[in-house]
CSV table of C-alpha atoms and ligand atoms in Angstrom, one decimal:
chain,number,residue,atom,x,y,z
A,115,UNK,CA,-14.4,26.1,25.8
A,116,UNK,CA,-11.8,29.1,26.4
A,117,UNK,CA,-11.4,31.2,23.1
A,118,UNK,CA,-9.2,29.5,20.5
A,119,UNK,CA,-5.5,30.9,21.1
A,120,UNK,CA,-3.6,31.9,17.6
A,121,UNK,CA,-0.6,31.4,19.0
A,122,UNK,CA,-0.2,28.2,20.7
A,123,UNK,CA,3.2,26.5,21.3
A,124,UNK,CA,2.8,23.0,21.1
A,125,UNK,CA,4.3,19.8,22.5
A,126,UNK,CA,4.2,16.4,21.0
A,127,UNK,CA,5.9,14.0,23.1
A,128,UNK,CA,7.3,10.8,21.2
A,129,UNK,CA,9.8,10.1,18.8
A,130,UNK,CA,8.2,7.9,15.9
A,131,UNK,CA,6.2,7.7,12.6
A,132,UNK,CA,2.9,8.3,14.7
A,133,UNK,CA,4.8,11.7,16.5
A,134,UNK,CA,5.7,12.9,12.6
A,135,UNK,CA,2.7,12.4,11.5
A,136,UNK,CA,0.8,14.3,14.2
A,137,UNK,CA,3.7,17.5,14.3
A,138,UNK,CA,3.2,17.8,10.1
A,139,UNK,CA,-0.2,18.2,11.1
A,140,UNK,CA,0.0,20.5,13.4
A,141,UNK,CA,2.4,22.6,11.2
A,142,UNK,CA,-0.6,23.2,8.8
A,143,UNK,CA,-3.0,24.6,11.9
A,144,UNK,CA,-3.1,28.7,11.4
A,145,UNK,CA,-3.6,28.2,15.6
A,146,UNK,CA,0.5,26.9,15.8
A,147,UNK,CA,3.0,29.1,17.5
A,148,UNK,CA,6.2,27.2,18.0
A,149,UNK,CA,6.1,23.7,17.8
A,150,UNK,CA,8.4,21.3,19.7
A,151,UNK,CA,8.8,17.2,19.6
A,152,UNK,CA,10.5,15.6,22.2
A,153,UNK,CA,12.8,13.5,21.3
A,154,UNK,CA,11.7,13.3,17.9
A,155,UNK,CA,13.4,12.2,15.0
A,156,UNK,CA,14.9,13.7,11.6
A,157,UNK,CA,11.7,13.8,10.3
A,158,UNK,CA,10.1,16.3,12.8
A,159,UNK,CA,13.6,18.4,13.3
A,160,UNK,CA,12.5,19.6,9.8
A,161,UNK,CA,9.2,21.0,10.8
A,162,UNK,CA,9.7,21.1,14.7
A,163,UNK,CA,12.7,22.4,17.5
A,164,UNK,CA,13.1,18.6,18.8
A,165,UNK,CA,13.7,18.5,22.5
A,166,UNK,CA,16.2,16.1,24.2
A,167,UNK,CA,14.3,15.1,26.7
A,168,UNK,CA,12.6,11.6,28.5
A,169,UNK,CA,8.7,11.8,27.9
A,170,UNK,CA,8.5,9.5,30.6
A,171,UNK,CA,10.2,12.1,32.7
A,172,UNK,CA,7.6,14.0,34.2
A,173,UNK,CA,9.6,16.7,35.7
A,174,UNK,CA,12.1,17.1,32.6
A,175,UNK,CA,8.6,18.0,30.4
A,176,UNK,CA,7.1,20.1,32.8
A,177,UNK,CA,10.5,22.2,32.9
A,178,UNK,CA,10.0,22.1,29.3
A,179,UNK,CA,6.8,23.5,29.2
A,180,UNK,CA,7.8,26.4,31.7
A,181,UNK,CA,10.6,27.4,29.6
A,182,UNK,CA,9.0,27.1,26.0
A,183,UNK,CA,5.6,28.6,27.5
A,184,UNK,CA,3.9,25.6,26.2
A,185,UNK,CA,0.2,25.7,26.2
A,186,UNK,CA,-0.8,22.6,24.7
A,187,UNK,CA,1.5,18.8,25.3
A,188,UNK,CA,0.0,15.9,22.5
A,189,UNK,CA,0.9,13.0,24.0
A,190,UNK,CA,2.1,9.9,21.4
A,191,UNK,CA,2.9,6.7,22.9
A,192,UNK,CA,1.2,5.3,26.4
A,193,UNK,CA,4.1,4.3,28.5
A,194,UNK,CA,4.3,8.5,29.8
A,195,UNK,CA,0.4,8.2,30.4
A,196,UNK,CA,0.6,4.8,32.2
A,197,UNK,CA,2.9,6.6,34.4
A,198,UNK,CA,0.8,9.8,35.0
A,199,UNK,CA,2.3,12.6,32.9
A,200,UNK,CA,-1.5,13.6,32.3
A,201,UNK,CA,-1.7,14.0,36.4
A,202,UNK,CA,1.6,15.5,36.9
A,203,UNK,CA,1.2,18.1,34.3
A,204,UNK,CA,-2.9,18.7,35.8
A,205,UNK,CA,-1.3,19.5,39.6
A,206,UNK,CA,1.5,21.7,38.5
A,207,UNK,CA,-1.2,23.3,36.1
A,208,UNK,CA,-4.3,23.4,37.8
A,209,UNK,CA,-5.6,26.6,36.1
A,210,UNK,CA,-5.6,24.7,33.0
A,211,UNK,CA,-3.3,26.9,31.0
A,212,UNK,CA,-1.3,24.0,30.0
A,213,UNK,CA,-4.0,21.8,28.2
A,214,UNK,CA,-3.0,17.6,27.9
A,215,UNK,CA,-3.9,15.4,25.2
A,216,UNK,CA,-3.6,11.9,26.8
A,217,UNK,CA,-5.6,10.6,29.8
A,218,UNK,CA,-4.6,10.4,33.5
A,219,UNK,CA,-3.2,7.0,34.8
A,220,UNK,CA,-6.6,5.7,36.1
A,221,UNK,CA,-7.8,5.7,32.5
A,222,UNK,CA,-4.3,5.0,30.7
A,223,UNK,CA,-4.8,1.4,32.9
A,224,UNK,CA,-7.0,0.6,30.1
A,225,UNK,CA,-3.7,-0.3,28.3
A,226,UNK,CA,-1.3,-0.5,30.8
A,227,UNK,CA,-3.2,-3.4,32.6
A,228,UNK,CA,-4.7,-6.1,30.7
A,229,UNK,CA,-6.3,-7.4,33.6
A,230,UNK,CA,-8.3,-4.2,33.6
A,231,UNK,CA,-9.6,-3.8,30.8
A,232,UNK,CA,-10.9,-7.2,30.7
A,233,UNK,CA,-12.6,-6.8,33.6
A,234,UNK,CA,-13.6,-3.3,32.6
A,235,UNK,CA,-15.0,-4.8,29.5
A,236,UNK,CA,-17.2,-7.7,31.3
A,237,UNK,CA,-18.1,-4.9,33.9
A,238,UNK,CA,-19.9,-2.6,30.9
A,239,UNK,CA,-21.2,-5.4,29.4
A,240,UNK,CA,-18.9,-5.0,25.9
A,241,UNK,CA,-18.6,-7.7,23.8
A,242,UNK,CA,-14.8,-9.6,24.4
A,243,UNK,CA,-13.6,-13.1,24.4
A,244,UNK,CA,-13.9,-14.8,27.4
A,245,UNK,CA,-11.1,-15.1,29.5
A,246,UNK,CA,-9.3,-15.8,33.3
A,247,UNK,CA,-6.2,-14.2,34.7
A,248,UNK,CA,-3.8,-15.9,36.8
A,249,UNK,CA,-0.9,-14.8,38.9
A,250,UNK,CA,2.2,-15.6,39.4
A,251,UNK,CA,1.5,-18.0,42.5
A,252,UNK,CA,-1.0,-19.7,40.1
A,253,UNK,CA,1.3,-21.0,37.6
A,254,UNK,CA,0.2,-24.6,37.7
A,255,UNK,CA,-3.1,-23.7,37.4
A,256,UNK,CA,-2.6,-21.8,34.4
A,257,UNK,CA,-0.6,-24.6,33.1
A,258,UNK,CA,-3.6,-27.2,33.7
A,259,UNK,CA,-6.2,-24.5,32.2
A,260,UNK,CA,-4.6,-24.1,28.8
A,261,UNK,CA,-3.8,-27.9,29.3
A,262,UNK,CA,-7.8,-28.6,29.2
A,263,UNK,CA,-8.6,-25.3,26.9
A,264,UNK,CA,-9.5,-25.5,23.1
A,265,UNK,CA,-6.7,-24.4,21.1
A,266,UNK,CA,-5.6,-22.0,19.7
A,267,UNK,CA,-5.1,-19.6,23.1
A,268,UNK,CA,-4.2,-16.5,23.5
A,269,UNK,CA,-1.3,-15.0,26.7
A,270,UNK,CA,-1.5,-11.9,27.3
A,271,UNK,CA,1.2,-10.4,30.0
A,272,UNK,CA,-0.7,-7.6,31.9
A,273,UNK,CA,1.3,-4.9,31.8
A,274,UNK,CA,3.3,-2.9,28.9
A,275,UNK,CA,5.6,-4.8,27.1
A,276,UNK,CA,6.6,-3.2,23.9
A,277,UNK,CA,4.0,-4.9,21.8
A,278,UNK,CA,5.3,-8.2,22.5
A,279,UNK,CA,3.3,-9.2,25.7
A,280,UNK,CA,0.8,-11.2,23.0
A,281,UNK,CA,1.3,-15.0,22.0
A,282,UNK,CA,-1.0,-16.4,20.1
A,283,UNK,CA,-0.4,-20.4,21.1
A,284,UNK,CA,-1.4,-22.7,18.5
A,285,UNK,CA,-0.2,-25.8,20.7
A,286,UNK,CA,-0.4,-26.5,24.2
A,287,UNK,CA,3.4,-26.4,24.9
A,288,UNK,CA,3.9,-22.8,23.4
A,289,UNK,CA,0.9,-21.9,25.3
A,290,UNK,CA,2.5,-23.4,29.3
A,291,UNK,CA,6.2,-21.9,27.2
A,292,UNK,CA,4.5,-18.7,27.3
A,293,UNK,CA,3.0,-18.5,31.0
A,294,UNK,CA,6.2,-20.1,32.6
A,295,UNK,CA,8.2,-17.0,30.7
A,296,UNK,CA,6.0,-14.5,31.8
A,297,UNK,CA,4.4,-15.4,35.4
A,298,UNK,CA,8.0,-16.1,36.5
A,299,UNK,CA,9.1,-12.5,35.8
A,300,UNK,CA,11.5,-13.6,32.8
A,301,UNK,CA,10.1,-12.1,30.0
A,302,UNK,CA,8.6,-9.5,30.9
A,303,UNK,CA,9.4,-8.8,34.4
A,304,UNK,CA,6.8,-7.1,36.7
A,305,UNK,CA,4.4,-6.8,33.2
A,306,UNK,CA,4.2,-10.6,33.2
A,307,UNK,CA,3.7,-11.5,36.6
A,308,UNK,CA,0.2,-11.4,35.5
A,309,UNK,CA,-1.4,-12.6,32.4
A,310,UNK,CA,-4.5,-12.9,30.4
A,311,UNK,CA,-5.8,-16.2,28.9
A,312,UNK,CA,-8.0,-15.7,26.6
A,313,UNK,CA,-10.0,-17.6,23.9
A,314,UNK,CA,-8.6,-16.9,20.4
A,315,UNK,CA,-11.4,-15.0,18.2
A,316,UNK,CA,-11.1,-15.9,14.3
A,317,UNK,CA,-12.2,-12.9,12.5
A,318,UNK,CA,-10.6,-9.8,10.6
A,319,UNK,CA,-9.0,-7.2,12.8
A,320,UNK,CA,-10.0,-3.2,12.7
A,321,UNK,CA,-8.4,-0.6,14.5
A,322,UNK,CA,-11.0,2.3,15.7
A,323,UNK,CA,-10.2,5.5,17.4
A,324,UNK,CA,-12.2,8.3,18.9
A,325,UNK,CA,-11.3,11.8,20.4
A,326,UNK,CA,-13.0,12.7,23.9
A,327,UNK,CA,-12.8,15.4,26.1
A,328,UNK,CA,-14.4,13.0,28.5
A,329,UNK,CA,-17.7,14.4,27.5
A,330,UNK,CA,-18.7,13.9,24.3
A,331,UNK,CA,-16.5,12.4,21.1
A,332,UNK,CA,-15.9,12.1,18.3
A,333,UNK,CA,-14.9,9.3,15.6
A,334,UNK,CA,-11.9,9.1,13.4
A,335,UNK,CA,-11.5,7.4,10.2
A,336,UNK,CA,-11.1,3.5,10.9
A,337,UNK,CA,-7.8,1.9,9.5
A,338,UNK,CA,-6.2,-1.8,9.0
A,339,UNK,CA,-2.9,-2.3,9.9
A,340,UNK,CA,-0.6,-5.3,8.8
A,341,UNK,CA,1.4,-6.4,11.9
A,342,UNK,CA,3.1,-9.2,10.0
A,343,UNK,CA,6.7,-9.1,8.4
A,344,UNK,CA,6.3,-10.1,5.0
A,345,UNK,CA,3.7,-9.6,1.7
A,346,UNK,CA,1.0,-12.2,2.4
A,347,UNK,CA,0.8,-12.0,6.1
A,348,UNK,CA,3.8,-14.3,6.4
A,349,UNK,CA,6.7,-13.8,8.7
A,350,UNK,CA,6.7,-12.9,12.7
A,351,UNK,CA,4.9,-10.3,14.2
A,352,UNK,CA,5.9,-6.7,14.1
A,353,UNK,CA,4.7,-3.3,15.5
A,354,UNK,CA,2.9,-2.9,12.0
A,355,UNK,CA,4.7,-3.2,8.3
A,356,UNK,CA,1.6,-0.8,6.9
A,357,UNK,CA,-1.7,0.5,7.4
A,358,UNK,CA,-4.9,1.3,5.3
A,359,UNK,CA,-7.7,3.7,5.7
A,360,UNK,CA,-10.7,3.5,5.3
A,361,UNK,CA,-11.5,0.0,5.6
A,362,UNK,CA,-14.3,-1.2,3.2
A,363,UNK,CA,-15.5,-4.2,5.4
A,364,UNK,CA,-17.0,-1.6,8.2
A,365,UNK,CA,-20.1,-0.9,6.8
A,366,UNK,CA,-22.4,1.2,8.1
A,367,UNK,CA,-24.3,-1.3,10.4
A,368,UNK,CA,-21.1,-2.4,11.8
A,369,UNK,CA,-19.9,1.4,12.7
A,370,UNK,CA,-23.3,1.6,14.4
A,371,UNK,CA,-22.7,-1.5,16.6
A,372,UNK,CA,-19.1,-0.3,17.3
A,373,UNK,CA,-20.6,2.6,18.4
A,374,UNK,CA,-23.7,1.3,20.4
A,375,UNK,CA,-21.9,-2.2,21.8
A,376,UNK,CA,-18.5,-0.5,22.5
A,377,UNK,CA,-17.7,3.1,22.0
A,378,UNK,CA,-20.9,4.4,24.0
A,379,UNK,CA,-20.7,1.7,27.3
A,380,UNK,CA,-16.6,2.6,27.4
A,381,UNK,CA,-17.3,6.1,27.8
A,382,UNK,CA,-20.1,5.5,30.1
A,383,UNK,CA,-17.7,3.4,32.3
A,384,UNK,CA,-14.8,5.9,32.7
A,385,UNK,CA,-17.7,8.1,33.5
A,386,UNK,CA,-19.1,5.6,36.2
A,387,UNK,CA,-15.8,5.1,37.4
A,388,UNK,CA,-15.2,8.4,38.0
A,389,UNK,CA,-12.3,8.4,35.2
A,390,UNK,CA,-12.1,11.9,33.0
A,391,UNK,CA,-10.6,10.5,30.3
A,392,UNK,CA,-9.0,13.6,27.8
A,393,UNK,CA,-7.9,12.2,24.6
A,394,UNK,CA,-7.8,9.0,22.0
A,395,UNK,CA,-9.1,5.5,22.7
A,396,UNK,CA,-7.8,3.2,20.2
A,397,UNK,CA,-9.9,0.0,20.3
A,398,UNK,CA,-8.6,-3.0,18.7
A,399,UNK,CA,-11.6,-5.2,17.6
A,400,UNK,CA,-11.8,-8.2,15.8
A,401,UNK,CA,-14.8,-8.6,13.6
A,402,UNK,CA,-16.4,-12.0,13.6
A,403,UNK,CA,-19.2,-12.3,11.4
A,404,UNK,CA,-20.2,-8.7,11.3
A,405,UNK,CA,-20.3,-8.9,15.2
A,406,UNK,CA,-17.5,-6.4,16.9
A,407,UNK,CA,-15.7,-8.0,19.9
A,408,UNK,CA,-13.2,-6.0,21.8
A,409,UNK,CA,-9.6,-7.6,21.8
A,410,UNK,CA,-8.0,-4.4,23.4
A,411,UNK,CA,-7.9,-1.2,24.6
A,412,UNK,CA,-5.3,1.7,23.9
A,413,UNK,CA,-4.9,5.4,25.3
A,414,UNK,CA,-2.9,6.8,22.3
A,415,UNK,CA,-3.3,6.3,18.7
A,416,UNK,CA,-1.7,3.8,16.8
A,417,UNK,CA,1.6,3.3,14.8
A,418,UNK,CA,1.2,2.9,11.4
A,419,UNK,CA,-2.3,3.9,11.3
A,420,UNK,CA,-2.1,7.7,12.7
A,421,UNK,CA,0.4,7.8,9.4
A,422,UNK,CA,-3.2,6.8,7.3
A,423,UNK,CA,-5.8,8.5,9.6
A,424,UNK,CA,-4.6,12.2,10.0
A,425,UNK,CA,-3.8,12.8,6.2
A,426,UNK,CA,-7.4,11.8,5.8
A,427,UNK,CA,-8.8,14.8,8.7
A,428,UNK,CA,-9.1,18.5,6.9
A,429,UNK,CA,-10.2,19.6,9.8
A,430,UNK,CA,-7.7,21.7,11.5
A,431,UNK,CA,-5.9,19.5,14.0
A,432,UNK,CA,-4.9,21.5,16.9
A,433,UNK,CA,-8.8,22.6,16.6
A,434,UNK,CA,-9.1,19.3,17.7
A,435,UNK,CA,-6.4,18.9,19.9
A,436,UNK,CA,-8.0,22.0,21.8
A,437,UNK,CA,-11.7,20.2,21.8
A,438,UNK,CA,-10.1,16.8,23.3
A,439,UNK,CA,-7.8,19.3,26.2
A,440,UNK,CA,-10.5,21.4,27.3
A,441,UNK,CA,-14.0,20.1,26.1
A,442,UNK,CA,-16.1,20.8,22.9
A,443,UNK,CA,-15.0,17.7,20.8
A,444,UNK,CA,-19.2,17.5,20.1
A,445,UNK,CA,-19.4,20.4,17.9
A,446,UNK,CA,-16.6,19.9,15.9
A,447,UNK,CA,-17.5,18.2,12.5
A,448,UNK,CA,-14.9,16.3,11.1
A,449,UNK,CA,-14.2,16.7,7.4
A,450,UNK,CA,-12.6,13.9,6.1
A,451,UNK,CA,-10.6,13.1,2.7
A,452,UNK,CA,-12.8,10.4,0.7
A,453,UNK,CA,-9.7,8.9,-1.1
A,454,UNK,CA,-7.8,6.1,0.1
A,455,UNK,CA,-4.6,6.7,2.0
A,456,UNK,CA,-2.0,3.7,2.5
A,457,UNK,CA,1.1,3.7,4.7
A,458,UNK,CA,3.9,1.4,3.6
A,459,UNK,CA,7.0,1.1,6.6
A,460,UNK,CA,10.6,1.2,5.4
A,461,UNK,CA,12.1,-1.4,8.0
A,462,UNK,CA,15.4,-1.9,8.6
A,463,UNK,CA,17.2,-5.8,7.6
A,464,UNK,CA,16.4,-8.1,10.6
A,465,UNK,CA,12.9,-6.2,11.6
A,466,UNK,CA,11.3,-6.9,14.1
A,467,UNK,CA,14.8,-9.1,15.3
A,468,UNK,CA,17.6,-7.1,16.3
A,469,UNK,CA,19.0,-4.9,13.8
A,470,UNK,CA,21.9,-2.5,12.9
A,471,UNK,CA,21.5,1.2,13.2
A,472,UNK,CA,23.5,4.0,11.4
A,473,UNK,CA,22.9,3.3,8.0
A,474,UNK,CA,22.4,6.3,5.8
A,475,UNK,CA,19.0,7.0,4.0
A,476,UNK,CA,18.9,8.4,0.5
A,477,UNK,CA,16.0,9.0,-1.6
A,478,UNK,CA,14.2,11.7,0.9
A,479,UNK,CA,14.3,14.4,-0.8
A,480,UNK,CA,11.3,16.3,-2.5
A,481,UNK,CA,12.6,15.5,-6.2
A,482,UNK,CA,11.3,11.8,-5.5
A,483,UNK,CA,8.1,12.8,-3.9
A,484,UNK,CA,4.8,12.9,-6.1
A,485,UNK,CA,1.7,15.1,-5.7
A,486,UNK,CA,-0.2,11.9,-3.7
A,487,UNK,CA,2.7,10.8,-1.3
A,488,UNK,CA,4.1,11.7,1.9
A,489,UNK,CA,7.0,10.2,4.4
A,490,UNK,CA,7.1,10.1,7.5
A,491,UNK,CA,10.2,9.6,9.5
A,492,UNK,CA,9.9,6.9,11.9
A,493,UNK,CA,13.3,5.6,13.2
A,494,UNK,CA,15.9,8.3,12.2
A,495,UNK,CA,18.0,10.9,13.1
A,496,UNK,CA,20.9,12.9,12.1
A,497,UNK,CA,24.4,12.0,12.5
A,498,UNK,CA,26.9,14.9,10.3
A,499,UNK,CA,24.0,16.6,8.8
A,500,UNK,CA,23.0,12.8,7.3
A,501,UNK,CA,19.3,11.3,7.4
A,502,UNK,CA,20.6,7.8,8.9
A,503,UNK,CA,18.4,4.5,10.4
A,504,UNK,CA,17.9,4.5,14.4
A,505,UNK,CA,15.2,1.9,14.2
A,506,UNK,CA,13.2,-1.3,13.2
A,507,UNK,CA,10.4,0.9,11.5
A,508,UNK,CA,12.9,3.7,9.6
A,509,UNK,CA,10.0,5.4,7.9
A,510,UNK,CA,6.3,5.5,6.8
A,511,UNK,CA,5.3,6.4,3.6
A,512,UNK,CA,2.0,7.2,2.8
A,513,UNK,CA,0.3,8.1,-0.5
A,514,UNK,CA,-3.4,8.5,-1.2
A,515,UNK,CA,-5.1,7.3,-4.6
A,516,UNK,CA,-9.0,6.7,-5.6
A,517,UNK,CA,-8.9,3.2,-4.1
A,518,UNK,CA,-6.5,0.8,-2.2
A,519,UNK,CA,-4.4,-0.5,-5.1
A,520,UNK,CA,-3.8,3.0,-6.4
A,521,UNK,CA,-2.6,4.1,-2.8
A,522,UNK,CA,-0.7,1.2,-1.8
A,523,UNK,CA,1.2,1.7,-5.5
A,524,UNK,CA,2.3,5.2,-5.4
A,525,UNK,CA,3.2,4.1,-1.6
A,526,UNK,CA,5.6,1.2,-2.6
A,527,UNK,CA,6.6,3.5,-5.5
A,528,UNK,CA,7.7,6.2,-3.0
A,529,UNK,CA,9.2,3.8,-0.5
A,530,UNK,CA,11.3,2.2,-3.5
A,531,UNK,CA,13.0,5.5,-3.8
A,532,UNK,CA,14.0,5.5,-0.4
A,533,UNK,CA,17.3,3.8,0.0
A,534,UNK,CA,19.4,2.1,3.2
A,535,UNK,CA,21.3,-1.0,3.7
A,536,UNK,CA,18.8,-3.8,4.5
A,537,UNK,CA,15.7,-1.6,4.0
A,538,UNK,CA,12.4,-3.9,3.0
A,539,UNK,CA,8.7,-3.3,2.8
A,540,UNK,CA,5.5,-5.3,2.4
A,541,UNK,CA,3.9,-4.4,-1.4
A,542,UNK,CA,0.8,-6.1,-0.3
A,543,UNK,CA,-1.0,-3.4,1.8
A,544,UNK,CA,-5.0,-3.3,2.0
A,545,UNK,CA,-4.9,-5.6,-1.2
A,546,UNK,CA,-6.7,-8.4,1.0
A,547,UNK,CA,-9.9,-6.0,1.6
A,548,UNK,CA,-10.3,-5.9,-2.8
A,549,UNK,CA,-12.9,-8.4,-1.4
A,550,UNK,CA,-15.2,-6.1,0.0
A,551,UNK,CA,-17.3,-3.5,-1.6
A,552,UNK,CA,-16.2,-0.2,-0.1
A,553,UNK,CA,-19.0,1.9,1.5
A,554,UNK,CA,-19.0,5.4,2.1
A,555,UNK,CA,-18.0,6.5,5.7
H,50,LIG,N1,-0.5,-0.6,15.2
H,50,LIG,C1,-0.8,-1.2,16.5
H,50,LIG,C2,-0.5,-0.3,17.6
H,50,LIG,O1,-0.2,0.9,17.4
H,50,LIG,O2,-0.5,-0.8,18.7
């Protein structure tokens, strides 16, 4: 690994809770030398020069980096990676002065096709539910295969779609509803025109993350997130109301068969396929009687749960950043926070439905923070020197405490300070894991 600069000026690319989270990190590292977040939001203007740019413009950030003498881009969300920033930035780079965190399109496909993965999965031999993929000039067949399939089903559009590419089909009709709206280029467009179908796995859902530098990696703390509206897992679907980490239910034997029956033969498949694969892996698993099966893949970290995992890492986080960019994740040691750290999201009214914007936030300031909480800014900006909503998730706020109920209390306390017209929160975060007896990590 090249010597440790002291000095490094960092891009984060994004614009969210997850992009927030990771800038107030790097704002602690003694490494930082400027740090810039494009487009970021109010929240990172306060710690970062936000930059108006596209990420998903590869030539706007690479003009970026030239004139800010970047050294080090962190990339947040997976639609720049899907479209090869990582390679852009690796050819007009090639001495590898301008390190990436984020992988190159060949392995950001593990999230940008569906169809991919699952194949990628059943290639390497990790654990999944079974599934078929049709095209669009199959549609009847599709239609006859859920037709004949025990319910529920799961349609999956291939390709990126915002988080919404998933129904979960509890009837046959919403099931054919779903692959007439996607395979005929509808609701999705050219993201649809494929789909998974997949068998529906009953279980309790975990996200897990490592950092690789292709090489070697390492684990980060695990975390739940809550994707639906409302308190008691009621209401539609969302990006994720809140998040929890750790999670008490991955005990020590199941971290060792995430690690053996899916961490280990992923790595060893990018490797196999010739894939050198620089930065997170997100897997989302589903836990079915202590047995991990593999539900998805992302390349990116997730949103809420980056707003629960990095408070939990001590370890300075552009150290790791570094490792993941140019090798040497394996002899970093993580040193982790033991408490519990909960993220509640501030959305605005109407979430995850359409929604007004423009609304101004009060309760931000310091005066309302306590010694255990922390807010991140998810959709905001500034409009006249005012904090005001640009978003269905407005904010995250986090707050540790020695277990899940004190940390999902001071977080609804903190978020109850935060005012805006139509703002609501779930109060129930991590309370359905009281259940299990927490084991150290
Ligand atoms: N919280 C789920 C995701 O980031 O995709």
């Amino acid at each position: 690994m090249n010597a440790p600069k002291k000095n490094l000026n960092v891009l984060i690319l994004g614009g969210g809770g997850r992009e927030h989270a990771m800038a107030y990190k790097a704002a602690q590292s003694p490494q930082l030398g400027q740090l810039f977040v494009a487009p970021g939001n109010a929240g990172t203007a306060q710690l970062a020069t936000n930059l108006a740019l596209n990420p998903e413009d590869p030539a706007a950030v690479e003009a970026a980096v030239r004139q800010h003498g970047i050294n080090l881009v962190i990339v947040g969300p997976e639609a720049p990676l899907v479209a090869g920033l990582a390679d852009h930035l690796g050819r007009q780079f090639p001495d590898g002065s301008v390190g990436v965190v984020g992988p190159v399109a060949a392995g950001a496909r593990l999230e940008g096709s569906k169809d991919f993965a699952k194949a990628f999965m059943a290639k390497y031999g990790i654990p999944t539910a079974q599934y078929r993929s049709f095209q669009a000039h199959q549609l009847d067949e599709a239609l006859a295969y859920v037709a004949n399939h025990p319910l529920p089903i799961v349609v999956k559009a291939d390709g990126l779609a915002a988080g919404k590419g998933v129904v979960i089909a509890h009837d046959v009709a919403t099931a054919q509803a779903a692959l007439q709206g996607m395979l005929s280029g509808h609701d999705f467009g050219a993201a649809g025109q494929t789909v998974v179908v997949e068998q529906f796995l009953p279980g309790i859902e975990i996200s897990v993350f490592i950092a690789t530098d292709g090489q070697s990696y390492t684990l980060l703390p695990m975390a739940k997130d809550y994707k639906r509206q409302l308190d008691g897992d009621q209401g539609p679907i969302t990006g994720g109301m809140g998040a929890v980490s750790p999670v008490p239910f991955a005990t020590r034997d199941l971290r060792t068969r995430i690690r053996e029956q899916v961490i280990r033969p992923t790595l060893a498949g990018l490797r196999a396929e010739g894939i050198d694969y620089k930065g997170f892996i997100f897997f989302g698993l589903m836990v079915v009687d202590e047995q991990p099966y593999l539900l998805e893949y992302n390349c990116r970290m997730g949103d809420p749960e980056t707003e629960v995992v990095l408070p939990r890492i001590e370890t300075d986080f552009l150290e790791l950043m570094q490792r993941i960019a140019h090798g040497g994740v394996r002899d970093l040691e993580l040193s982790l926070r033991a408490e519990t750290c909960a993220t509640v999201i501030c959305a605005s009214g109407g979430y995850p439905g359409p929604i007004t914007k423009g609304y101004p936030i009060t309760g931000l300031d310091a005066t309302h923070d306590t010694p255990h909480s922390l807010v991140f800014h998810a959709g905001t900006a500034l409009k006249d020197n005012q904090v005001v909503t640009a978003g269905g998730r407005v904010l995250a706020v986090s707050a540790f405490g020695k277990d899940v109920v004190e940390a999902t209390t001071r977080a609804a306390q903190r978020a109850e300070a935060v005012q805006f017209e139509g703002r609501f929160f779930r109060r129930d975060i991590g309370l359905d894991l009281l259940r299990f007896q927490p084991e150290a990590e």
